[in-house]
Amino acid sequence: MKAGRTSSNLGGDTTIKPMTSTALKQLTDEIGSSSFYLNTIVVGLDAVESGHEKPATLDIFWEPKNRQDAARMARKFAVEAFMVRAAEALSAYVKDISILPRFQKIKETLDQDTGASEKLEQIANDLVAKESYLTAGGMLLISWRNRIVHDGKLTLPHHRKQILIKNAVTLSENYRNLSVDLLLNHAENQRPTLKDASCLIAMAINLAREMDEKVHSNLGKEDVFAIICHYKLDAGIKRILGGTADLKIPLSIERLFQTHAPGLHSEFLRFFDPSGKEFLDNCSEHRRQ
């Protein structure tokens, strides 16, 4: 569980908040870097549209018939790539937190045919209000991603569209005058704008933060054990105990956490002794079960 701070210039109310999990940090890092790359591309495409010539040092063929059309098509491609990457990051976040024992019953209702959007809805419904427009926004992002990748229909459920429409005023206020009508129209007609992408991704970040706060505000021993095993730190702890002097073990374990899951060490110490021996006993108990 890593604590830290982050900020975003995406299209919404991504207020600076403490981050509490490695899963959330991975999500925000992935989207943050992708956002910077997209903005860089957009700036470059503006230069293309304005008449900037191809540098002689670039050994590529590039002779657009119409600079404006070429720049706009490339911008759409970049926006769609950004949305795909962000949707993948959100799905990965859901997968990471769903390893907790509290979600076991939900996971038992899912199978290989359950889509990423539905998985997000099931996990989110256990943590935030079922009528949350943030969940609807995250589902729209993933559904739009699927349409981009598979060139199919938009599969956002009707009740989630209605939640977005019902919260149109709030969304406009919180996400830089976002028009829900235009957003849904662009999704149906596969015409994403930079504003659409920025606002949906801002909603996805805010949804993950809200979910993360609920998940990690009251972790139990089995939860912490599951997270440690998910990030394969159990193998690292075993290696340390097998080849480190007793006096150096607690510091080595702390360094392991700081390297791979900063913040999780404090949760580890809530339930296990610093030497790691109690944790190994817990591993043995799980193997017997």
C-alpha atoms as a PDB file:
ATOM      1  CA  MET A   1       0.000   0.000   0.000  1.00  0.00           C
ATOM      2  CA  LYS A   2       1.921   2.975  -1.097  1.00  0.00           C
ATOM      3  CA  ALA A   3       1.213   6.421   0.213  1.00  0.00           C
ATOM      4  CA  GLY A   4       1.925   9.336  -2.052  1.00  0.00           C
ATOM      5  CA  ARG A   5       0.478  12.232  -3.949  1.00  0.00           C
ATOM      6  CA  THR A   6      -0.369  12.786  -7.538  1.00  0.00           C
ATOM      7  CA  SER A   7      -1.996  15.401  -9.682  1.00  0.00           C
ATOM      8  CA  SER A   8      -3.549  15.369 -13.115  1.00  0.00           C
ATOM      9  CA  ASN A   9      -4.497  17.879 -15.778  1.00  0.00           C
ATOM     10  CA  LEU A  10      -7.085  15.519 -17.239  1.00  0.00           C
ATOM     11  CA  GLY A  11     -10.579  16.790 -17.806  1.00  0.00           C
ATOM     12  CA  GLY A  12     -12.119  16.558 -14.370  1.00  0.00           C
ATOM     13  CA  ASP A  13     -12.060  16.943 -10.628  1.00  0.00           C
ATOM     14  CA  THR A  14      -9.046  14.712  -9.996  1.00  0.00           C
ATOM     15  CA  THR A  15      -8.367  16.274  -6.595  1.00  0.00           C
ATOM     16  CA  ILE A  16      -5.009  15.490  -5.044  1.00  0.00           C
ATOM     17  CA  LYS A  17      -5.546  12.667  -2.578  1.00  0.00           C
ATOM     18  CA  PRO A  18      -3.288  10.228  -0.773  1.00  0.00           C
ATOM     19  CA  MET A  19      -2.768   6.977  -2.608  1.00  0.00           C
ATOM     20  CA  THR A  20      -3.131   3.893  -0.464  1.00  0.00           C
ATOM     21  CA  SER A  21      -2.327   0.904  -2.640  1.00  0.00           C
ATOM     22  CA  THR A  22       0.226  -0.390  -5.084  1.00  0.00           C
ATOM     23  CA  ALA A  23      -2.646  -1.229  -7.443  1.00  0.00           C
ATOM     24  CA  LEU A  24      -3.833   2.386  -7.439  1.00  0.00           C
ATOM     25  CA  LYS A  25      -0.305   3.719  -7.942  1.00  0.00           C
ATOM     26  CA  GLN A  26       0.140   1.460 -10.958  1.00  0.00           C
ATOM     27  CA  LEU A  27      -3.126   2.766 -12.411  1.00  0.00           C
ATOM     28  CA  THR A  28      -2.295   6.451 -11.928  1.00  0.00           C
ATOM     29  CA  ASP A  29       1.297   6.013 -13.133  1.00  0.00           C
ATOM     30  CA  GLU A  30       0.115   4.278 -16.297  1.00  0.00           C
ATOM     31  CA  ILE A  31      -2.555   6.854 -17.080  1.00  0.00           C
ATOM     32  CA  GLY A  32      -0.361   9.783 -16.071  1.00  0.00           C
ATOM     33  CA  SER A  33       2.449   8.833 -18.420  1.00  0.00           C
ATOM     34  CA  SER A  34      -0.020   8.076 -21.223  1.00  0.00           C
ATOM     35  CA  SER A  35      -1.634  11.489 -20.715  1.00  0.00           C
ATOM     36  CA  PHE A  36       1.731  13.216 -21.116  1.00  0.00           C
ATOM     37  CA  TYR A  37       2.471  11.260 -24.293  1.00  0.00           C
ATOM     38  CA  LEU A  38      -0.946  12.111 -25.744  1.00  0.00           C
ATOM     39  CA  ASN A  39      -0.514  15.819 -24.993  1.00  0.00           C
ATOM     40  CA  THR A  40       2.904  15.741 -26.651  1.00  0.00           C
ATOM     41  CA  ILE A  41       1.426  14.131 -29.752  1.00  0.00           C
ATOM     42  CA  VAL A  42      -1.393  16.693 -29.883  1.00  0.00           C
ATOM     43  CA  VAL A  43       1.113  19.555 -29.699  1.00  0.00           C
ATOM     44  CA  GLY A  44       3.122  17.973 -32.511  1.00  0.00           C
ATOM     45  CA  LEU A  45       0.028  17.468 -34.659  1.00  0.00           C
ATOM     46  CA  ASP A  46      -0.881  21.115 -34.213  1.00  0.00           C
ATOM     47  CA  ALA A  47       2.488  21.936 -35.763  1.00  0.00           C
ATOM     48  CA  VAL A  48       1.718  19.553 -38.645  1.00  0.00           C
ATOM     49  CA  GLU A  49      -1.649  21.214 -39.217  1.00  0.00           C
ATOM     50  CA  SER A  50       0.017  24.649 -39.100  1.00  0.00           C
ATOM     51  CA  GLY A  51       2.411  23.782 -41.908  1.00  0.00           C
ATOM     52  CA  HIS A  52       5.561  22.585 -40.131  1.00  0.00           C
ATOM     53  CA  GLU A  53       7.712  20.704 -42.620  1.00  0.00           C
ATOM     54  CA  LYS A  54       9.039  17.207 -42.069  1.00  0.00           C
ATOM     55  CA  PRO A  55      12.631  17.445 -40.777  1.00  0.00           C
ATOM     56  CA  ALA A  56      15.193  16.206 -43.300  1.00  0.00           C
ATOM     57  CA  THR A  57      16.701  13.992 -40.602  1.00  0.00           C
ATOM     58  CA  LEU A  58      13.555  11.837 -40.455  1.00  0.00           C
ATOM     59  CA  ASP A  59      14.044   9.027 -42.959  1.00  0.00           C
ATOM     60  CA  ILE A  60      10.347   8.321 -43.557  1.00  0.00           C
ATOM     61  CA  PHE A  61       7.836   8.796 -46.355  1.00  0.00           C
ATOM     62  CA  TRP A  62       5.314  11.449 -45.413  1.00  0.00           C
ATOM     63  CA  GLU A  63       3.489  13.432 -48.094  1.00  0.00           C
ATOM     64  CA  PRO A  64      -0.103  14.090 -46.927  1.00  0.00           C
ATOM     65  CA  LYS A  65      -2.533  15.351 -49.542  1.00  0.00           C
ATOM     66  CA  ASN A  66      -4.238  17.445 -46.914  1.00  0.00           C
ATOM     67  CA  ARG A  67      -2.336  18.406 -43.757  1.00  0.00           C
ATOM     68  CA  GLN A  68      -5.465  19.230 -41.773  1.00  0.00           C
ATOM     69  CA  ASP A  69      -7.143  15.905 -42.551  1.00  0.00           C
ATOM     70  CA  ALA A  70      -3.944  13.986 -41.827  1.00  0.00           C
ATOM     71  CA  ALA A  71      -3.457  15.753 -38.486  1.00  0.00           C
ATOM     72  CA  ARG A  72      -7.066  15.200 -37.405  1.00  0.00           C
ATOM     73  CA  MET A  73      -7.052  11.510 -38.341  1.00  0.00           C
ATOM     74  CA  ALA A  74      -3.779  11.057 -36.472  1.00  0.00           C
ATOM     75  CA  ARG A  75      -5.239  12.888 -33.461  1.00  0.00           C
ATOM     76  CA  LYS A  76      -8.208  10.516 -33.426  1.00  0.00           C
ATOM     77  CA  PHE A  77      -5.835   7.555 -33.603  1.00  0.00           C
ATOM     78  CA  ALA A  78      -3.808   8.923 -30.664  1.00  0.00           C
ATOM     79  CA  VAL A  79      -6.930   9.608 -28.581  1.00  0.00           C
ATOM     80  CA  GLU A  80      -8.239   6.097 -29.214  1.00  0.00           C
ATOM     81  CA  ALA A  81      -4.869   4.568 -28.313  1.00  0.00           C
ATOM     82  CA  PHE A  82      -4.910   6.586 -25.081  1.00  0.00           C
ATOM     83  CA  MET A  83      -8.404   5.352 -24.246  1.00  0.00           C
ATOM     84  CA  VAL A  84      -7.438   1.745 -24.908  1.00  0.00           C
ATOM     85  CA  ARG A  85      -4.406   2.005 -22.642  1.00  0.00           C
ATOM     86  CA  ALA A  86      -6.377   3.703 -19.875  1.00  0.00           C
ATOM     87  CA  ALA A  87      -9.186   1.148 -20.070  1.00  0.00           C
ATOM     88  CA  GLU A  88      -6.625  -1.655 -19.808  1.00  0.00           C
ATOM     89  CA  ALA A  89      -5.142   0.028 -16.728  1.00  0.00           C
ATOM     90  CA  LEU A  90      -8.582   0.280 -15.099  1.00  0.00           C
ATOM     91  CA  SER A  91      -9.318  -3.386 -15.842  1.00  0.00           C
ATOM     92  CA  ALA A  92      -5.931  -4.349 -14.387  1.00  0.00           C
ATOM     93  CA  TYR A  93      -6.744  -2.378 -11.229  1.00  0.00           C
ATOM     94  CA  VAL A  94     -10.033  -4.262 -10.825  1.00  0.00           C
ATOM     95  CA  LYS A  95      -8.207  -7.559 -11.299  1.00  0.00           C
ATOM     96  CA  ASP A  96      -5.612  -6.606  -8.681  1.00  0.00           C
ATOM     97  CA  ILE A  97      -8.081  -5.701  -5.938  1.00  0.00           C
ATOM     98  CA  SER A  98     -10.449  -8.576  -6.716  1.00  0.00           C
ATOM     99  CA  ILE A  99      -7.915 -11.031  -5.251  1.00  0.00           C
ATOM    100  CA  LEU A 100      -9.090  -9.999  -1.772  1.00  0.00           C
ATOM    101  CA  PRO A 101     -11.176 -12.622   0.085  1.00  0.00           C
ATOM    102  CA  ARG A 102     -14.099 -10.185   0.412  1.00  0.00           C
ATOM    103  CA  PHE A 103     -14.738 -10.512  -3.337  1.00  0.00           C
ATOM    104  CA  GLN A 104     -14.677 -14.307  -3.467  1.00  0.00           C
ATOM    105  CA  LYS A 105     -18.466 -14.700  -3.707  1.00  0.00           C
ATOM    106  CA  ILE A 106     -18.642 -12.105  -6.494  1.00  0.00           C
ATOM    107  CA  LYS A 107     -15.884 -13.855  -8.441  1.00  0.00           C
ATOM    108  CA  GLU A 108     -17.760 -17.135  -8.183  1.00  0.00           C
ATOM    109  CA  THR A 109     -20.599 -15.573 -10.208  1.00  0.00           C
ATOM    110  CA  LEU A 110     -18.214 -14.559 -12.999  1.00  0.00           C
ATOM    111  CA  ASP A 111     -16.753 -16.745 -15.739  1.00  0.00           C
ATOM    112  CA  GLN A 112     -14.547 -16.499 -18.806  1.00  0.00           C
ATOM    113  CA  ASP A 113     -17.385 -14.943 -20.787  1.00  0.00           C
ATOM    114  CA  THR A 114     -17.888 -12.102 -18.311  1.00  0.00           C
ATOM    115  CA  GLY A 115     -16.653  -8.872 -19.888  1.00  0.00           C
ATOM    116  CA  ALA A 116     -14.292  -6.409 -18.223  1.00  0.00           C
ATOM    117  CA  SER A 117     -17.042  -3.787 -18.001  1.00  0.00           C
ATOM    118  CA  GLU A 118     -19.347  -6.155 -16.102  1.00  0.00           C
ATOM    119  CA  LYS A 119     -16.499  -7.207 -13.788  1.00  0.00           C
ATOM    120  CA  LEU A 120     -15.893  -3.554 -12.974  1.00  0.00           C
ATOM    121  CA  GLU A 121     -19.601  -3.070 -12.232  1.00  0.00           C
ATOM    122  CA  GLN A 122     -19.795  -6.088  -9.911  1.00  0.00           C
ATOM    123  CA  ILE A 123     -16.707  -5.124  -7.901  1.00  0.00           C
ATOM    124  CA  ALA A 124     -17.578  -1.415  -7.821  1.00  0.00           C
ATOM    125  CA  ASN A 125     -21.139  -2.113  -6.637  1.00  0.00           C
ATOM    126  CA  ASP A 126     -19.671  -3.747  -3.546  1.00  0.00           C
ATOM    127  CA  LEU A 127     -17.699  -0.607  -2.709  1.00  0.00           C
ATOM    128  CA  VAL A 128     -19.494   2.496  -3.980  1.00  0.00           C
ATOM    129  CA  ALA A 129     -23.093   3.529  -4.549  1.00  0.00           C
ATOM    130  CA  LYS A 130     -24.771   1.375  -7.189  1.00  0.00           C
ATOM    131  CA  GLU A 131     -26.045   4.517  -8.907  1.00  0.00           C
ATOM    132  CA  SER A 132     -22.565   6.091  -9.048  1.00  0.00           C
ATOM    133  CA  TYR A 133     -21.903   7.983 -12.260  1.00  0.00           C
ATOM    134  CA  LEU A 134     -18.212   7.196 -11.765  1.00  0.00           C
ATOM    135  CA  THR A 135     -18.937   3.500 -12.237  1.00  0.00           C
ATOM    136  CA  ALA A 136     -20.945   4.343 -15.352  1.00  0.00           C
ATOM    137  CA  GLY A 137     -18.053   6.437 -16.650  1.00  0.00           C
ATOM    138  CA  GLY A 138     -15.553   3.630 -16.052  1.00  0.00           C
ATOM    139  CA  MET A 139     -17.833   1.149 -17.797  1.00  0.00           C
ATOM    140  CA  LEU A 140     -18.256   3.492 -20.751  1.00  0.00           C
ATOM    141  CA  LEU A 141     -14.472   3.817 -21.048  1.00  0.00           C
ATOM    142  CA  ILE A 142     -14.034   0.030 -21.117  1.00  0.00           C
ATOM    143  CA  SER A 143     -16.976  -0.463 -23.503  1.00  0.00           C
ATOM    144  CA  TRP A 144     -15.579   2.205 -25.820  1.00  0.00           C
ATOM    145  CA  ARG A 145     -12.182   0.484 -25.667  1.00  0.00           C
ATOM    146  CA  ASN A 146     -13.795  -2.776 -26.777  1.00  0.00           C
ATOM    147  CA  ARG A 147     -15.461  -1.036 -29.684  1.00  0.00           C
ATOM    148  CA  ILE A 148     -12.164   0.512 -30.790  1.00  0.00           C
ATOM    149  CA  VAL A 149     -10.313  -2.807 -30.597  1.00  0.00           C
ATOM    150  CA  HIS A 150     -13.017  -5.106 -31.962  1.00  0.00           C
ATOM    151  CA  ASP A 151     -14.926  -2.649 -34.181  1.00  0.00           C
ATOM    152  CA  GLY A 152     -18.231  -3.817 -32.739  1.00  0.00           C
ATOM    153  CA  LYS A 153     -21.203  -2.226 -31.054  1.00  0.00           C
ATOM    154  CA  LEU A 154     -21.132  -0.112 -27.920  1.00  0.00           C
ATOM    155  CA  THR A 155     -22.211  -2.453 -25.123  1.00  0.00           C
ATOM    156  CA  LEU A 156     -22.791   0.004 -22.261  1.00  0.00           C
ATOM    157  CA  PRO A 157     -25.977  -1.173 -20.465  1.00  0.00           C
ATOM    158  CA  HIS A 158     -29.018   1.086 -20.806  1.00  0.00           C
ATOM    159  CA  HIS A 159     -29.296   1.692 -17.050  1.00  0.00           C
ATOM    160  CA  ARG A 160     -25.724   2.985 -16.964  1.00  0.00           C
ATOM    161  CA  LYS A 161     -26.438   5.399 -19.818  1.00  0.00           C
ATOM    162  CA  GLN A 162     -29.410   6.659 -17.836  1.00  0.00           C
ATOM    163  CA  ILE A 163     -27.233   7.236 -14.776  1.00  0.00           C
ATOM    164  CA  LEU A 164     -24.918   9.423 -16.869  1.00  0.00           C
ATOM    165  CA  ILE A 165     -27.883  11.329 -18.305  1.00  0.00           C
ATOM    166  CA  LYS A 166     -29.454  11.748 -14.857  1.00  0.00           C
ATOM    167  CA  ASN A 167     -26.196  13.261 -13.568  1.00  0.00           C
ATOM    168  CA  ALA A 168     -25.593  15.478 -16.609  1.00  0.00           C
ATOM    169  CA  VAL A 169     -25.579  18.725 -14.597  1.00  0.00           C
ATOM    170  CA  THR A 170     -23.171  17.370 -11.975  1.00  0.00           C
ATOM    171  CA  LEU A 171     -20.873  15.977 -14.651  1.00  0.00           C
ATOM    172  CA  SER A 172     -20.862  19.312 -16.463  1.00  0.00           C
ATOM    173  CA  GLU A 173     -19.956  21.107 -13.239  1.00  0.00           C
ATOM    174  CA  ASN A 174     -17.233  18.663 -12.198  1.00  0.00           C
ATOM    175  CA  TYR A 175     -15.707  17.861 -15.578  1.00  0.00           C
ATOM    176  CA  ARG A 176     -15.105  21.136 -17.403  1.00  0.00           C
ATOM    177  CA  ASN A 177     -18.552  21.589 -18.957  1.00  0.00           C
ATOM    178  CA  LEU A 178     -18.686  18.044 -20.290  1.00  0.00           C
ATOM    179  CA  SER A 179     -21.868  17.407 -22.297  1.00  0.00           C
ATOM    180  CA  VAL A 180     -23.227  13.935 -21.570  1.00  0.00           C
ATOM    181  CA  ASP A 181     -25.370  14.066 -24.716  1.00  0.00           C
ATOM    182  CA  LEU A 182     -22.315  14.752 -26.877  1.00  0.00           C
ATOM    183  CA  LEU A 183     -20.257  12.172 -25.002  1.00  0.00           C
ATOM    184  CA  LEU A 184     -22.804   9.416 -25.660  1.00  0.00           C
ATOM    185  CA  ASN A 185     -23.292  10.565 -29.238  1.00  0.00           C
ATOM    186  CA  HIS A 186     -19.552  10.421 -29.873  1.00  0.00           C
ATOM    187  CA  ALA A 187     -19.408   6.960 -28.298  1.00  0.00           C
ATOM    188  CA  GLU A 188     -22.232   5.686 -30.510  1.00  0.00           C
ATOM    189  CA  ASN A 189     -20.660   7.154 -33.647  1.00  0.00           C
ATOM    190  CA  GLN A 190     -17.066   6.297 -32.732  1.00  0.00           C
ATOM    191  CA  ARG A 191     -15.858   9.905 -32.847  1.00  0.00           C
ATOM    192  CA  PRO A 192     -13.892  10.391 -29.615  1.00  0.00           C
ATOM    193  CA  THR A 193     -12.610  13.849 -28.824  1.00  0.00           C
ATOM    194  CA  LEU A 194      -9.709  14.768 -26.581  1.00  0.00           C
ATOM    195  CA  LYS A 195     -12.258  16.117 -24.093  1.00  0.00           C
ATOM    196  CA  ASP A 196     -14.228  12.844 -24.116  1.00  0.00           C
ATOM    197  CA  ALA A 197     -11.094  10.845 -23.378  1.00  0.00           C
ATOM    198  CA  SER A 198      -9.787  13.219 -20.718  1.00  0.00           C
ATOM    199  CA  CYS A 199     -13.076  13.359 -18.829  1.00  0.00           C
ATOM    200  CA  LEU A 200     -13.725   9.613 -18.938  1.00  0.00           C
ATOM    201  CA  ILE A 201     -10.225   8.893 -17.724  1.00  0.00           C
ATOM    202  CA  ALA A 202     -10.545  11.475 -14.956  1.00  0.00           C
ATOM    203  CA  MET A 203     -13.724   9.678 -13.881  1.00  0.00           C
ATOM    204  CA  ALA A 204     -11.900   6.338 -13.970  1.00  0.00           C
ATOM    205  CA  ILE A 205      -9.153   7.690 -11.701  1.00  0.00           C
ATOM    206  CA  ASN A 206     -11.681   9.135  -9.257  1.00  0.00           C
ATOM    207  CA  LEU A 207     -13.631   5.858  -9.249  1.00  0.00           C
ATOM    208  CA  ALA A 208     -10.464   3.883  -8.502  1.00  0.00           C
ATOM    209  CA  ARG A 209      -9.554   6.271  -5.679  1.00  0.00           C
ATOM    210  CA  GLU A 210     -12.997   5.933  -4.126  1.00  0.00           C
ATOM    211  CA  MET A 211     -12.897   2.146  -4.432  1.00  0.00           C
ATOM    212  CA  ASP A 212      -9.355   2.039  -3.096  1.00  0.00           C
ATOM    213  CA  GLU A 213     -10.261   4.039  -0.003  1.00  0.00           C
ATOM    214  CA  LYS A 214     -13.110   1.657   0.792  1.00  0.00           C
ATOM    215  CA  VAL A 215     -11.028  -1.454   0.139  1.00  0.00           C
ATOM    216  CA  HIS A 216      -8.000  -0.473   2.181  1.00  0.00           C
ATOM    217  CA  SER A 217      -9.647   1.316   5.090  1.00  0.00           C
ATOM    218  CA  ASN A 218     -10.237  -1.911   6.986  1.00  0.00           C
ATOM    219  CA  LEU A 219      -7.942  -4.687   5.801  1.00  0.00           C
ATOM    220  CA  GLY A 220      -7.919  -7.928   7.750  1.00  0.00           C
ATOM    221  CA  LYS A 221      -5.142 -10.460   8.155  1.00  0.00           C
ATOM    222  CA  GLU A 222      -6.340 -12.622   5.273  1.00  0.00           C
ATOM    223  CA  ASP A 223      -6.574  -9.551   3.042  1.00  0.00           C
ATOM    224  CA  VAL A 224      -2.977  -8.561   3.772  1.00  0.00           C
ATOM    225  CA  PHE A 225      -1.820 -12.131   3.245  1.00  0.00           C
ATOM    226  CA  ALA A 226      -3.599 -12.254  -0.140  1.00  0.00           C
ATOM    227  CA  ILE A 227      -2.032  -8.981  -1.282  1.00  0.00           C
ATOM    228  CA  ILE A 228       1.462 -10.104  -0.269  1.00  0.00           C
ATOM    229  CA  CYS A 229       1.043 -13.332  -2.215  1.00  0.00           C
ATOM    230  CA  HIS A 230      -0.486 -11.510  -5.203  1.00  0.00           C
ATOM    231  CA  TYR A 231       2.663  -9.414  -5.584  1.00  0.00           C
ATOM    232  CA  LYS A 232       4.774 -12.551  -4.984  1.00  0.00           C
ATOM    233  CA  LEU A 233       6.432 -11.057  -1.930  1.00  0.00           C
ATOM    234  CA  ASP A 234       5.885 -14.332  -0.075  1.00  0.00           C
ATOM    235  CA  ALA A 235       8.638 -15.919  -2.171  1.00  0.00           C
ATOM    236  CA  GLY A 236      10.941 -13.005  -1.354  1.00  0.00           C
ATOM    237  CA  ILE A 237      10.275 -13.360   2.376  1.00  0.00           C
ATOM    238  CA  LYS A 238      11.030 -17.078   2.185  1.00  0.00           C
ATOM    239  CA  ARG A 239      14.331 -16.406   0.399  1.00  0.00           C
ATOM    240  CA  ILE A 240      15.316 -13.843   3.044  1.00  0.00           C
ATOM    241  CA  LEU A 241      14.580 -16.233   5.897  1.00  0.00           C
ATOM    242  CA  GLY A 242      16.526 -18.974   4.159  1.00  0.00           C
ATOM    243  CA  GLY A 243      19.725 -17.016   3.609  1.00  0.00           C
ATOM    244  CA  THR A 244      19.935 -14.003   5.924  1.00  0.00           C
ATOM    245  CA  ALA A 245      21.346 -13.625   9.414  1.00  0.00           C
ATOM    246  CA  ASP A 246      18.569 -13.417  12.019  1.00  0.00           C
ATOM    247  CA  LEU A 247      19.440  -9.871  13.107  1.00  0.00           C
ATOM    248  CA  LYS A 248      19.272  -8.598   9.520  1.00  0.00           C
ATOM    249  CA  ILE A 249      15.993 -10.290   8.558  1.00  0.00           C
ATOM    250  CA  PRO A 250      13.577  -7.536   9.705  1.00  0.00           C
ATOM    251  CA  LEU A 251      15.457  -4.849   7.748  1.00  0.00           C
ATOM    252  CA  SER A 252      15.744  -7.064   4.667  1.00  0.00           C
ATOM    253  CA  ILE A 253      12.002  -7.729   4.730  1.00  0.00           C
ATOM    254  CA  GLU A 254      11.307  -4.018   5.072  1.00  0.00           C
ATOM    255  CA  ARG A 255      13.542  -3.297   2.064  1.00  0.00           C
ATOM    256  CA  LEU A 256      11.682  -5.948   0.066  1.00  0.00           C
ATOM    257  CA  PHE A 257       8.394  -4.167   0.704  1.00  0.00           C
ATOM    258  CA  GLN A 258       9.825  -0.721   0.019  1.00  0.00           C
ATOM    259  CA  THR A 259      11.108  -1.939  -3.354  1.00  0.00           C
ATOM    260  CA  HIS A 260       7.989  -3.731  -4.571  1.00  0.00           C
ATOM    261  CA  ALA A 261       5.022  -2.469  -2.532  1.00  0.00           C
ATOM    262  CA  PRO A 262       5.846   0.620  -0.452  1.00  0.00           C
ATOM    263  CA  GLY A 263       3.379   1.119   2.366  1.00  0.00           C
ATOM    264  CA  LEU A 264       2.403  -2.535   2.545  1.00  0.00           C
ATOM    265  CA  HIS A 265       5.097  -3.136   5.160  1.00  0.00           C
ATOM    266  CA  SER A 266       3.099  -1.278   7.815  1.00  0.00           C
ATOM    267  CA  GLU A 267       0.106  -3.535   7.080  1.00  0.00           C
ATOM    268  CA  PHE A 268       2.383  -6.576   7.269  1.00  0.00           C
ATOM    269  CA  LEU A 269       3.533  -5.536  10.750  1.00  0.00           C
ATOM    270  CA  ARG A 270      -0.082  -5.218  11.942  1.00  0.00           C
ATOM    271  CA  PHE A 271      -0.537  -8.977  11.656  1.00  0.00           C
ATOM    272  CA  PHE A 272       2.907 -10.590  11.457  1.00  0.00           C
ATOM    273  CA  ASP A 273       6.107 -10.286  13.444  1.00  0.00           C
ATOM    274  CA  PRO A 274       9.068  -8.435  11.801  1.00  0.00           C
ATOM    275  CA  SER A 275      11.103 -11.658  11.558  1.00  0.00           C
ATOM    276  CA  GLY A 276       8.667 -13.156   9.039  1.00  0.00           C
ATOM    277  CA  LYS A 277       8.411 -16.445  10.941  1.00  0.00           C
ATOM    278  CA  GLU A 278       4.740 -15.973  11.774  1.00  0.00           C
ATOM    279  CA  PHE A 279       4.091 -15.200   8.114  1.00  0.00           C
ATOM    280  CA  LEU A 280       5.761 -18.462   7.062  1.00  0.00           C
ATOM    281  CA  ASP A 281       3.589 -20.319   9.551  1.00  0.00           C
ATOM    282  CA  ASN A 282       0.561 -18.689   7.911  1.00  0.00           C
ATOM    283  CA  CYS A 283       1.799 -19.850   4.482  1.00  0.00           C
ATOM    284  CA  SER A 284       2.107 -23.411   5.799  1.00  0.00           C
ATOM    285  CA  GLU A 285      -1.415 -23.254   7.203  1.00  0.00           C
ATOM    286  CA  HIS A 286      -2.792 -22.106   3.845  1.00  0.00           C
ATOM    287  CA  ARG A 287      -1.050 -24.969   2.066  1.00  0.00           C
ATOM    288  CA  ARG A 288      -2.703 -27.471   4.409  1.00  0.00           C
ATOM    289  CA  GLN A 289      -6.161 -26.055   3.768  1.00  0.00           C
END
